[in-house]
Every structure is written in C-alpha cells, then in structure tokens.
PDB file of C-alpha atoms and ligand atoms in Angstrom:
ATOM      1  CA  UNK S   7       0.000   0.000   0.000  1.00 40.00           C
ATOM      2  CA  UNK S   8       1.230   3.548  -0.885  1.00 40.00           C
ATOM      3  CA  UNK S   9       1.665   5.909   2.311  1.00 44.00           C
ATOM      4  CA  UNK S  10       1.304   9.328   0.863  1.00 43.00           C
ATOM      5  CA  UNK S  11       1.903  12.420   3.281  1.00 44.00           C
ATOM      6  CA  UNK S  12      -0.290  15.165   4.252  1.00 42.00           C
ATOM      7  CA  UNK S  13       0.244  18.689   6.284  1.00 42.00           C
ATOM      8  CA  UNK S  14      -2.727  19.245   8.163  1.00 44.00           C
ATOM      9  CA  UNK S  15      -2.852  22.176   9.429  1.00 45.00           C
ATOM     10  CA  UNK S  16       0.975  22.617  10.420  1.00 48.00           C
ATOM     11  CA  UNK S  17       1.415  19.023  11.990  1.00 50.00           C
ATOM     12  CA  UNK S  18       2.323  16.898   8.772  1.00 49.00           C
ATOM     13  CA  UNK S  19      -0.137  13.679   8.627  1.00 68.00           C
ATOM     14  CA  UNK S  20       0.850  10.147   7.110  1.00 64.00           C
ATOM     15  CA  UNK S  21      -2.196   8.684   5.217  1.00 71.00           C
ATOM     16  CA  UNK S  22      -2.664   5.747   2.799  1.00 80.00           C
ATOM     17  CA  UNK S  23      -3.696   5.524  -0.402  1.00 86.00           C
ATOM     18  CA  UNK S  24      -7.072   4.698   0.736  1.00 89.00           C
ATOM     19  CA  UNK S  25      -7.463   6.715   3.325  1.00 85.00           C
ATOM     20  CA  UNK S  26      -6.591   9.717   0.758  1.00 86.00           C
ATOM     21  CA  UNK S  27      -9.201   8.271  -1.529  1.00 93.00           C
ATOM     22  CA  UNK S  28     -11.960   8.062   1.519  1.00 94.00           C
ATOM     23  CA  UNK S  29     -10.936  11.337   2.094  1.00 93.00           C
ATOM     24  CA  UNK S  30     -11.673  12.785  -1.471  1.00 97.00           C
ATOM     25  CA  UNK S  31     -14.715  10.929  -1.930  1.00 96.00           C
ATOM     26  CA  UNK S  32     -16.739  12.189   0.945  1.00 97.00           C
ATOM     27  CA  UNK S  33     -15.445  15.418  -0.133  1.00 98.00           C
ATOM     28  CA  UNK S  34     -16.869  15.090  -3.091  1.00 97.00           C
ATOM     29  CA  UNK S  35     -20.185  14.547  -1.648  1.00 97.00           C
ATOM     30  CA  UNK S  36     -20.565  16.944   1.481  1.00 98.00           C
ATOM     31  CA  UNK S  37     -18.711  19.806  -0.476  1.00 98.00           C
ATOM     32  CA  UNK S  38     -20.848  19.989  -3.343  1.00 97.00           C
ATOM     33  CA  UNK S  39     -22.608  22.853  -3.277  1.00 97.00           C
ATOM     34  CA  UNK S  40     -19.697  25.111  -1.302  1.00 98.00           C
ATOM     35  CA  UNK S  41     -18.340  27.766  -2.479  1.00 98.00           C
ATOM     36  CA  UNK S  42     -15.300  27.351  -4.844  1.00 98.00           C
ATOM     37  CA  UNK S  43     -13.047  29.228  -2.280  1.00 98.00           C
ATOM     38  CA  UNK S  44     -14.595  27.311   0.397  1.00 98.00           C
ATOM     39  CA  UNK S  45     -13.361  24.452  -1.406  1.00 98.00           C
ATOM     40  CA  UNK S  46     -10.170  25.214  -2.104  1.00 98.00           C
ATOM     41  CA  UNK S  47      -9.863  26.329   1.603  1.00 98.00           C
ATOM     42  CA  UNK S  48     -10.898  22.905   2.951  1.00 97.00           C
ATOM     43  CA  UNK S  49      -7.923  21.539   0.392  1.00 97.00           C
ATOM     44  CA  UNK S  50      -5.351  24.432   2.018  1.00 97.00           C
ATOM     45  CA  UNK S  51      -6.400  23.042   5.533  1.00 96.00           C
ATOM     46  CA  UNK S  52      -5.549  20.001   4.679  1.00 94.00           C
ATOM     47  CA  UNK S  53      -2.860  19.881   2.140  1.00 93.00           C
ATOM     48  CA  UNK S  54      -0.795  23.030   3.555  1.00 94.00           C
ATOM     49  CA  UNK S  55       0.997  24.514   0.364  1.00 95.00           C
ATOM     50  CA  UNK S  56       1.216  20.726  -1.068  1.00 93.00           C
ATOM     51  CA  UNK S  57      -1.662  21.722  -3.258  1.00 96.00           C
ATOM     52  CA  UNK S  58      -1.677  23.453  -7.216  1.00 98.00           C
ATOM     53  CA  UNK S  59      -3.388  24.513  -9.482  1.00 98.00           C
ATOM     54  CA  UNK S  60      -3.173  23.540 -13.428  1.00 97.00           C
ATOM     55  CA  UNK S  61      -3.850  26.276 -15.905  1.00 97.00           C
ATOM     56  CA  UNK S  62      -4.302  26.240 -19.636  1.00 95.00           C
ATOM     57  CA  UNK S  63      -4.360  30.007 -19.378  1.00 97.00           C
ATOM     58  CA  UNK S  64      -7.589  30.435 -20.974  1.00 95.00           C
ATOM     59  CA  UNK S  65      -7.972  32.413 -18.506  1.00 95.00           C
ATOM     60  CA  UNK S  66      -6.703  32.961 -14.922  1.00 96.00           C
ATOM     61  CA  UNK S  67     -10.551  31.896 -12.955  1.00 98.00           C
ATOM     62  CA  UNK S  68      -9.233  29.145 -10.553  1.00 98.00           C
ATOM     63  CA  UNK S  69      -5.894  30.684 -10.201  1.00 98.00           C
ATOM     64  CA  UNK S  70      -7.662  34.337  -8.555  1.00 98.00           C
ATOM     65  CA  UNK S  71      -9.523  31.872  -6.875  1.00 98.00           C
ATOM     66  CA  UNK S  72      -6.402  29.976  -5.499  1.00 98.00           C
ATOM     67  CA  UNK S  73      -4.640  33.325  -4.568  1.00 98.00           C
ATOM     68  CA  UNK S  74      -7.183  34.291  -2.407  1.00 98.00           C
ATOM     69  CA  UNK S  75      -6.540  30.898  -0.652  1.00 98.00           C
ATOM     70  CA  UNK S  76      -2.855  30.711  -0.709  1.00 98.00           C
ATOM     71  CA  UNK S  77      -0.991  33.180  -1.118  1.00 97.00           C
ATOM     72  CA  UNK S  78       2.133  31.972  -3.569  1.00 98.00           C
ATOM     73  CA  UNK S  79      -0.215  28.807  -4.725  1.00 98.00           C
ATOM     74  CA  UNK S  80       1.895  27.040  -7.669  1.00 98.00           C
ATOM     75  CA  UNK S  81       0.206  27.744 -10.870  1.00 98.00           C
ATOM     76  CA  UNK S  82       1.553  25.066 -13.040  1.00 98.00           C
ATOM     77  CA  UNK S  83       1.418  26.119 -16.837  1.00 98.00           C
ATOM     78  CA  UNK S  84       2.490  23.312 -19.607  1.00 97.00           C
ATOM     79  CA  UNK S  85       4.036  24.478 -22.349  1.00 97.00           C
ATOM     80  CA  UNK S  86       3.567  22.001 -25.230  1.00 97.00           C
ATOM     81  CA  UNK S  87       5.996  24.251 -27.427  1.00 97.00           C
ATOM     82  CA  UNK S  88       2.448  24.394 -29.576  1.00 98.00           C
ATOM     83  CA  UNK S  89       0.683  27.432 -27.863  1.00 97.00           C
ATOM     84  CA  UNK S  90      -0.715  30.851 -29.175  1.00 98.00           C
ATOM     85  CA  UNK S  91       1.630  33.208 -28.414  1.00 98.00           C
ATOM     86  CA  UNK S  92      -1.637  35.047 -26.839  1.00 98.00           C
ATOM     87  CA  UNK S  93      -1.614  32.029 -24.295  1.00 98.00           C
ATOM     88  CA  UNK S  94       1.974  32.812 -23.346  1.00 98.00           C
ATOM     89  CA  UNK S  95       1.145  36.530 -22.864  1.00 98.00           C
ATOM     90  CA  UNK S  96      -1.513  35.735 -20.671  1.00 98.00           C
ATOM     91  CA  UNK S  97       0.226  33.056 -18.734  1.00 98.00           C
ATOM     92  CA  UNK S  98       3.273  36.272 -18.403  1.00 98.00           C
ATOM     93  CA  UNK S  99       0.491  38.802 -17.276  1.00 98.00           C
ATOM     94  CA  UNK S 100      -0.708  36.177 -15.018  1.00 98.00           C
ATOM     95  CA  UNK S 101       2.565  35.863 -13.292  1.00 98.00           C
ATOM     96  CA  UNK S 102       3.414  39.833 -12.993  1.00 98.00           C
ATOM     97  CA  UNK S 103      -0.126  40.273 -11.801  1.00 97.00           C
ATOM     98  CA  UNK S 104      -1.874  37.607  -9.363  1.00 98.00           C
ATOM     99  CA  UNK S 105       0.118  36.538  -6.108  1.00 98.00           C
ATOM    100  CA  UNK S 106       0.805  32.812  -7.685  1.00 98.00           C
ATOM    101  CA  UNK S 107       3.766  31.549  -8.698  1.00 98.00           C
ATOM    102  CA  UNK S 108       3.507  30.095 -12.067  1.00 98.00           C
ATOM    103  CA  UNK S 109       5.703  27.144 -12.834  1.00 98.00           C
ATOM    104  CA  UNK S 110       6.173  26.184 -16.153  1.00 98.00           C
ATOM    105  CA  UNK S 111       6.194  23.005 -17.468  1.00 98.00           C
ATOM    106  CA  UNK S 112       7.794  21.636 -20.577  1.00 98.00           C
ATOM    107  CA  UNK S 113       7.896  18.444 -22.126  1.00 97.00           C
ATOM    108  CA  UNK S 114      11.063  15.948 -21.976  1.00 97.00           C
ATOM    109  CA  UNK S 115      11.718  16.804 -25.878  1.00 98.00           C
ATOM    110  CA  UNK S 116      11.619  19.891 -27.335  1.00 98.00           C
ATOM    111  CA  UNK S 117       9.289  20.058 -30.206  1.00 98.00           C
ATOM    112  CA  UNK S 118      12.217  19.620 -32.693  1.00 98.00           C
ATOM    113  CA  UNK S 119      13.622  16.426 -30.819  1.00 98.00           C
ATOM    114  CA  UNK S 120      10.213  15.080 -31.045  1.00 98.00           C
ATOM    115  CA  UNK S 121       9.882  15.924 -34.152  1.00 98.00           C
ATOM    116  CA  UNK S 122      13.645  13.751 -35.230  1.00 98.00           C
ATOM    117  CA  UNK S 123      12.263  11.267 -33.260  1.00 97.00           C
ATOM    118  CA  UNK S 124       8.672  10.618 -34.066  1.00 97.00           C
ATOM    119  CA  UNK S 125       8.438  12.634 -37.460  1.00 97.00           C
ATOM    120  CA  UNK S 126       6.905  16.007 -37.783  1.00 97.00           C
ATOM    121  CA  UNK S 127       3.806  16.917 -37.011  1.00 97.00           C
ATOM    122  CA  UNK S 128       3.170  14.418 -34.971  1.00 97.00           C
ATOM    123  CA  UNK S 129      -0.604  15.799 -33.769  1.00 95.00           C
ATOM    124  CA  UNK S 130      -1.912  15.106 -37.035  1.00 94.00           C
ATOM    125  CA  UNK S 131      -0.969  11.601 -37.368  1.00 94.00           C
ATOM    126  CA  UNK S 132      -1.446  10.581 -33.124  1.00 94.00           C
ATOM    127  CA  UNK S 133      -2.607  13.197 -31.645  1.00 94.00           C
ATOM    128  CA  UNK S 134      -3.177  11.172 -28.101  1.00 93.00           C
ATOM    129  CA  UNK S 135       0.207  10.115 -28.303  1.00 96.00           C
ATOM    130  CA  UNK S 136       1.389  13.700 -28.749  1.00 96.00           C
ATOM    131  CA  UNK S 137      -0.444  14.875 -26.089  1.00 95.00           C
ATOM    132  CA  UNK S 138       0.971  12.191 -24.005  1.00 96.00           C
ATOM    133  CA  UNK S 139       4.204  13.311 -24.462  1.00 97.00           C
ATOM    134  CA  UNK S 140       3.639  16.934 -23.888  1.00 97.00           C
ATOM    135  CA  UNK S 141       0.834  17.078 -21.800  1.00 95.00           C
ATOM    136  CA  UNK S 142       0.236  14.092 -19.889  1.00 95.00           C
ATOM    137  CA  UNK S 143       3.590  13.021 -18.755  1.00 96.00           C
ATOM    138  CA  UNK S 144       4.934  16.040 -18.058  1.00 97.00           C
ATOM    139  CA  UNK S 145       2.343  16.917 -15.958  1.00 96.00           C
ATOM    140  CA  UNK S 146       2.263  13.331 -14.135  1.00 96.00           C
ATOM    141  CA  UNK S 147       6.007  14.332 -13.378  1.00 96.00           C
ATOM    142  CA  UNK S 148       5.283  17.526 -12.119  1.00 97.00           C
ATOM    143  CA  UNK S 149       2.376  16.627  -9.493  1.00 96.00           C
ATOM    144  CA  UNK S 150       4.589  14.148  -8.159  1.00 93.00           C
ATOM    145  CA  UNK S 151       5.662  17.323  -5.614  1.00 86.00           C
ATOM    146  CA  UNK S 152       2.141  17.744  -4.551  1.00 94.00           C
ATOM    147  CA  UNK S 153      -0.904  15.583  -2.813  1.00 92.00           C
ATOM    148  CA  UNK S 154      -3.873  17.513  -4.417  1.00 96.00           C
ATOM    149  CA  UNK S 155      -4.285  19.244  -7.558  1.00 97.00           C
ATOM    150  CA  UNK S 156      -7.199  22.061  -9.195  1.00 98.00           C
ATOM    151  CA  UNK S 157      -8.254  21.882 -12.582  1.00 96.00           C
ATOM    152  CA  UNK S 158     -11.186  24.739 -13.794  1.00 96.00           C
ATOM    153  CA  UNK S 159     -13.192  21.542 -15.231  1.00 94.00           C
ATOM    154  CA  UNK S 160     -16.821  22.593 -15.400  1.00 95.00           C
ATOM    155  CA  UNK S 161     -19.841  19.826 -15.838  1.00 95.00           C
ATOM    156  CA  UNK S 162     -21.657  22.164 -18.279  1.00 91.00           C
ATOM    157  CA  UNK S 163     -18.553  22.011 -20.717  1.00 85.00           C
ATOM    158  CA  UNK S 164     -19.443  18.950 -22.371  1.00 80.00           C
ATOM    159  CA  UNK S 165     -21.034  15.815 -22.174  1.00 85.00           C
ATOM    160  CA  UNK S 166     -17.526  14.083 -20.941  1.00 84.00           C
ATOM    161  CA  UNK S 167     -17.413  16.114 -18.265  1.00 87.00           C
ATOM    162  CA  UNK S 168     -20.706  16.441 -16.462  1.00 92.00           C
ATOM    163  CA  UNK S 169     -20.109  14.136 -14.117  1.00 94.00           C
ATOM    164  CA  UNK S 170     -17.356  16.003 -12.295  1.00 96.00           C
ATOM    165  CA  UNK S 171     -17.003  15.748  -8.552  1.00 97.00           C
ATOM    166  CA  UNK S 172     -15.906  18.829  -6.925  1.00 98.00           C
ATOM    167  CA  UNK S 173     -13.556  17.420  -4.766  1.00 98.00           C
ATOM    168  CA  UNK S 174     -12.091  13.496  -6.356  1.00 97.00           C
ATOM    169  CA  UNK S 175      -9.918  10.731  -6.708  1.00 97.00           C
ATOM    170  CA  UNK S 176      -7.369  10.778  -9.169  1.00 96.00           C
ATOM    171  CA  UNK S 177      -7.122   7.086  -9.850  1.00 94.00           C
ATOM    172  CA  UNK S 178      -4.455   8.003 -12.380  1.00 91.00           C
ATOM    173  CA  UNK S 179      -2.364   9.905 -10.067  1.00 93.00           C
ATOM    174  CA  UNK S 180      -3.054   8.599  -6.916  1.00 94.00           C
ATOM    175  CA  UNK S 181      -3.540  12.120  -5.281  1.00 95.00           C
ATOM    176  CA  UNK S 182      -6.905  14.380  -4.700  1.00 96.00           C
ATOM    177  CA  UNK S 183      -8.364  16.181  -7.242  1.00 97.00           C
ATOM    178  CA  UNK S 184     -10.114  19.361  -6.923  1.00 98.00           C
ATOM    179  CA  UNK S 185     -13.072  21.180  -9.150  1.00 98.00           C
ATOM    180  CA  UNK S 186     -13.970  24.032  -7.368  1.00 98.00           C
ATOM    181  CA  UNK S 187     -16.152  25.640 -10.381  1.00 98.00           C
ATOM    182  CA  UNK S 188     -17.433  21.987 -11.294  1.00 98.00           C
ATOM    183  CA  UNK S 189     -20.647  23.283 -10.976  1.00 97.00           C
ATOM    184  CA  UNK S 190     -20.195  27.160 -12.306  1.00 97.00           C
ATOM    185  CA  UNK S 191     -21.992  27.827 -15.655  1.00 95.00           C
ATOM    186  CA  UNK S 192     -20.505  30.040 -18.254  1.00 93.00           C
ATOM    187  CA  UNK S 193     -22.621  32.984 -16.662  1.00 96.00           C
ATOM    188  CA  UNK S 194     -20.981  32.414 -13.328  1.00 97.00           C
ATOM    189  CA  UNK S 195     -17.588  32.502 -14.997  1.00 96.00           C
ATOM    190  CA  UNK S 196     -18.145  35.724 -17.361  1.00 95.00           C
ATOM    191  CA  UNK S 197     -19.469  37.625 -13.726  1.00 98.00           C
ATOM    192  CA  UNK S 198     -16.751  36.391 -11.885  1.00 98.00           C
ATOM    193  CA  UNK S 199     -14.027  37.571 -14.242  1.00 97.00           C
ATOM    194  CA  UNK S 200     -16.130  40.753 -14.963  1.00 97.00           C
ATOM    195  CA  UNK S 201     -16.345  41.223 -10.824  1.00 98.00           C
ATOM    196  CA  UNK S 202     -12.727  40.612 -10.155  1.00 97.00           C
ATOM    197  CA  UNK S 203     -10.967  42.163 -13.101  1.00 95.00           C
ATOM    198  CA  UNK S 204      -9.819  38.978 -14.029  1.00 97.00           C
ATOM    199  CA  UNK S 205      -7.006  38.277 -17.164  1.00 96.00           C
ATOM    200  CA  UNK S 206      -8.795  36.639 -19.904  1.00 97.00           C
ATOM    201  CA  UNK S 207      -6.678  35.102 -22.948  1.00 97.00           C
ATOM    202  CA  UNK S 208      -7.516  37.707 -25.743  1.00 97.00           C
ATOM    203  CA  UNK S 209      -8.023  34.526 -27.891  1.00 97.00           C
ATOM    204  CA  UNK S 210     -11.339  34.178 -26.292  1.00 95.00           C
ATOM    205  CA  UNK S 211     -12.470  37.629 -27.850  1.00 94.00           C
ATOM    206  CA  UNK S 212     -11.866  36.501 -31.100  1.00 95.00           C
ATOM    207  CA  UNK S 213     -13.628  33.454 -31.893  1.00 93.00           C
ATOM    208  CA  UNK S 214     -12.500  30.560 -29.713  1.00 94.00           C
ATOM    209  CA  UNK S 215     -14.415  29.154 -27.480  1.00 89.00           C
ATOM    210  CA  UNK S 216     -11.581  27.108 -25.472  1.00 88.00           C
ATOM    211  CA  UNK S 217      -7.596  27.173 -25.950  1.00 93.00           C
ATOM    212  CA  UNK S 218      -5.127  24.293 -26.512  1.00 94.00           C
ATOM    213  CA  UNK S 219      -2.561  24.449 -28.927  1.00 96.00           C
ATOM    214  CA  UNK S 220      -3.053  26.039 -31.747  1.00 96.00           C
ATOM    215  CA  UNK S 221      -2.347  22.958 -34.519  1.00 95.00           C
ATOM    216  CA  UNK S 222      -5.555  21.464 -32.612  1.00 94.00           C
ATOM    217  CA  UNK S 223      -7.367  24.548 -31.791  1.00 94.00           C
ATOM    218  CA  UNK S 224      -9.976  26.489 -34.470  1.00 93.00           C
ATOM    219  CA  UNK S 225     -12.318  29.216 -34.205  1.00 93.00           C
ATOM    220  CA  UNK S 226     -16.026  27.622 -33.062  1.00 90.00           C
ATOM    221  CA  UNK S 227     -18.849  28.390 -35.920  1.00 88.00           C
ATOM    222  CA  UNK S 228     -21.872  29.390 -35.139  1.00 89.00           C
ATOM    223  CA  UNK S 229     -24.090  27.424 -32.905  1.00 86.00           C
ATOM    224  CA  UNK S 230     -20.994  25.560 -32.012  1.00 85.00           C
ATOM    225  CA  UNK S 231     -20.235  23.953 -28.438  1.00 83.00           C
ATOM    226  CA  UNK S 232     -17.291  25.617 -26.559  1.00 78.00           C
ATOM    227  CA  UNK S 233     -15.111  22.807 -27.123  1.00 78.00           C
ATOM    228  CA  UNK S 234     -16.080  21.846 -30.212  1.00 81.00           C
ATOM    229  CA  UNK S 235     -12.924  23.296 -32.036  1.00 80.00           C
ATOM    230  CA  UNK S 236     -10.582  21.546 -30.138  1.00 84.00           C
ATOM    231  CA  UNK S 237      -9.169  18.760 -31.795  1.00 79.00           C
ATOM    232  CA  UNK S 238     -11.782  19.008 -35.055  1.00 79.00           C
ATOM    233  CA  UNK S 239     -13.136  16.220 -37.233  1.00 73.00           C
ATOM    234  CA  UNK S 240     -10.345  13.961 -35.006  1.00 77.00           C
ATOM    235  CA  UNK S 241     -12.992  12.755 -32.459  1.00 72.00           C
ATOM    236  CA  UNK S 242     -10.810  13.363 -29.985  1.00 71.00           C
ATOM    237  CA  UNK S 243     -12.506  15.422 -27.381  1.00 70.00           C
ATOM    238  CA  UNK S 244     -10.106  15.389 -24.063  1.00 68.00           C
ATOM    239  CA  UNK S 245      -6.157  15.486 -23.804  1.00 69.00           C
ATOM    240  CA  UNK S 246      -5.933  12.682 -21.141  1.00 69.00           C
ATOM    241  CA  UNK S 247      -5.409  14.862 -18.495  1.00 71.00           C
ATOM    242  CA  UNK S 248      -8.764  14.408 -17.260  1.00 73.00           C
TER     243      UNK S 248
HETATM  244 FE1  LIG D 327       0.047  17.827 -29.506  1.00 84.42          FE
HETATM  245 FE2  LIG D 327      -2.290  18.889 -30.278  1.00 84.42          FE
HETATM  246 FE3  LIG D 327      -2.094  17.551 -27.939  1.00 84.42          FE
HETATM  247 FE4  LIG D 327      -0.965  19.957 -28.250  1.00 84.42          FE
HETATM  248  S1  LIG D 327      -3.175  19.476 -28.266  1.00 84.42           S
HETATM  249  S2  LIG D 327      -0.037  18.194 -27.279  1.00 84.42           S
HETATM  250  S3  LIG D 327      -0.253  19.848 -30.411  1.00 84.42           S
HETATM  251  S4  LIG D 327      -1.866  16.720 -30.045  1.00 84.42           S
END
C-alpha cells in the first residue's frame, strides 16, 4: 500500500492511499454545493501549500480563486511548445499580476527532438500520443511534488465532463483532485471575471471558445459547443489529463 503524506494544518499527517481516496470521496459529496473558495480552503487546511493549481491560461478563474486561498499557490502552466503566443502573454500577465507563482512546465523533448524522433507533425498523425508526451507526462512528473491538484473543469462544458465531482480521486495519479467551479456555468464565470478584473486570454475575444494548442485549436462556428474546435473532425474530445 502507498503511504502518501499530508500537512494538516501545520502538523504533517501520514495517510494511505485509501485513506486519501476516503478522504476525497466524501469530499466530493458533502462539499458539493460550497463555495469554490470554500473548497479550495478545505484543500489548504488540509494539504498546507502541497496543493496546485493547473492552468491552460484560458484564462486565470481558478488561479484568482487559489490566490485568495494561498498566497504563492503554484500555478503550473504546460508548455507544449504548440501554444498561441496570446496564451503565453496571458500566462506572463498572469505571473506579474496575481500573487501565484507560475511554474512552467515543458515536455522531456523539445518540439524539434520530437519531431527527429517521431516525425513532424506528430498531432496530425497521433494526436493522443502527442499529447501524451507533452501534456500528460509532463504533468504526471510535475504533481509528483504535490498531494492535491485544481483543474477549472466545469460539468456544463461537455457531455464528458458532467459528471465532475468537486472534490475526487485521481485514480491516475493517486492524489486528490479538486473542481472548485465543477458546478459554475458560463454565466458564473463571465461575472466572476467581470467582478474581479480577471485576465482573460484575448483569444477568447476573437472566436474561440476554449484554448489548446493552436495545430488542434480552431475558431467555433456558429451554434458551435465551446469545445467543439478543439481537436476538429479527429474525435478526440479530451487530452488525457482528465
Ligand atoms: Fe500535440 Fe495537439 Fe495535444 Fe498539443 S493538443 S499536445 S499539439 S496533439
């Protein structure tokens, strides 16, 4: 069995694996309905500064939220080598602006080694692979430093998604995942940002609905589902972070 450590409060805890996964679970069910910072604050109790956050920078929702948390939370940014150079401008404004540090990640290979390795433009021919490389395992490697970990998943995003806990296991990781807007429609997000002055990738003012990188990103047509230029006419709908 995996022993996996926790600071509570500022005694450091020793928990299992399954005690970690009791503790998410019934999270997840007498949390739903809190706030997102009340959330986040029963995480901070818990996990001490153990606990990130993992940003596309589509915009910078969950990280304001984190700040006002944690002071310093890590922000951890993954830079696939593939992203709009509006996403790294935001992800820069993000870091002179909010009290977070971001950290950014990169993948093992550059995007020229992968491409000697694997052949170029390798998101056209396996895109899961791809993201596995630059998304996936990079991040795996990075959360290794931490026992929970906040994604701005929402259930109204799409179908794949509306099942989201707002505080879960990561069977993948092993560690506690947290959804503090899980249940936030795109109302709640748009006041939020407009009430807090929060940095929005100017991408999202020009067409796109959600941000990845831009071989696997296009501008949604009308009528269109937020997500429904990412990856397009692949079938592909998630990046296996998820
Ligand atoms: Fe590669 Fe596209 Fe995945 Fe980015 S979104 S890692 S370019 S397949």
């Amino acid at each position: 069995m995996v022993a996996l450590r926790i600071a509570e409060s500022t005694e450091p805890t020793v928990r299992t694996k399954d005690e970690l996964r009791a503790l998410a679970e019934e999270a997840g069910r007498t949390l739903e309905g809190a706030s997102a910072v009340e959330i986040l604050t029963w995480a901070d109790e818990r996990f001490g500064p153990k606990w990130a956050v993992a940003s596309s920078m589509a915009d910078s929702v969950v990280p304001s939220l984190a700040a006002k948390v944690r002071e310093g939370v890590d922000v951890l940014f993954l830079d696939t080598g593939y992203h709009f150079a509006e996403t790294i401008g935001t992800r820069d404004a993000v870091a002179a602006t909010l009290p977070v540090n971001v950290r950014t990640i990169e993948a093992r290979q550059t995007v020229a080694q992968q491409d000697a390795s694997f052949g170029a433009r390798l998101y056209e021919r396996n895109p899961d692979q791809c993201c596995a490389l630059r998304k996936v395992m990079p991040l795996r490697k990075a959360l290794k430093d931490y026992d929970a970990w906040a994604s701005g998943l929402r259930r109204d995003e799409a179908d794949t998604r509306k099942n989201v806990r707002v505080v879960e296991w990561d069977e993948q990781r092993s560690m506690v995942k947290l959804n503090p807007i899980a249940a936030w429609t795109q109302d709640d997000v748009d006041r939020y940002i407009t009430d807090n002055g929060v940095l929005v990738n100017p991408l999202l003012f020009d067409g796109y609905g959600s941000i990845g990188c831009w071989p696997c990103t296009r501008r949604l047509k009308p009528g269109e589902d937020a997500r429904a230029g990412r990856w397009s006419g692949t079938g592909k709908v998630e990046c296996g972070l998820h």
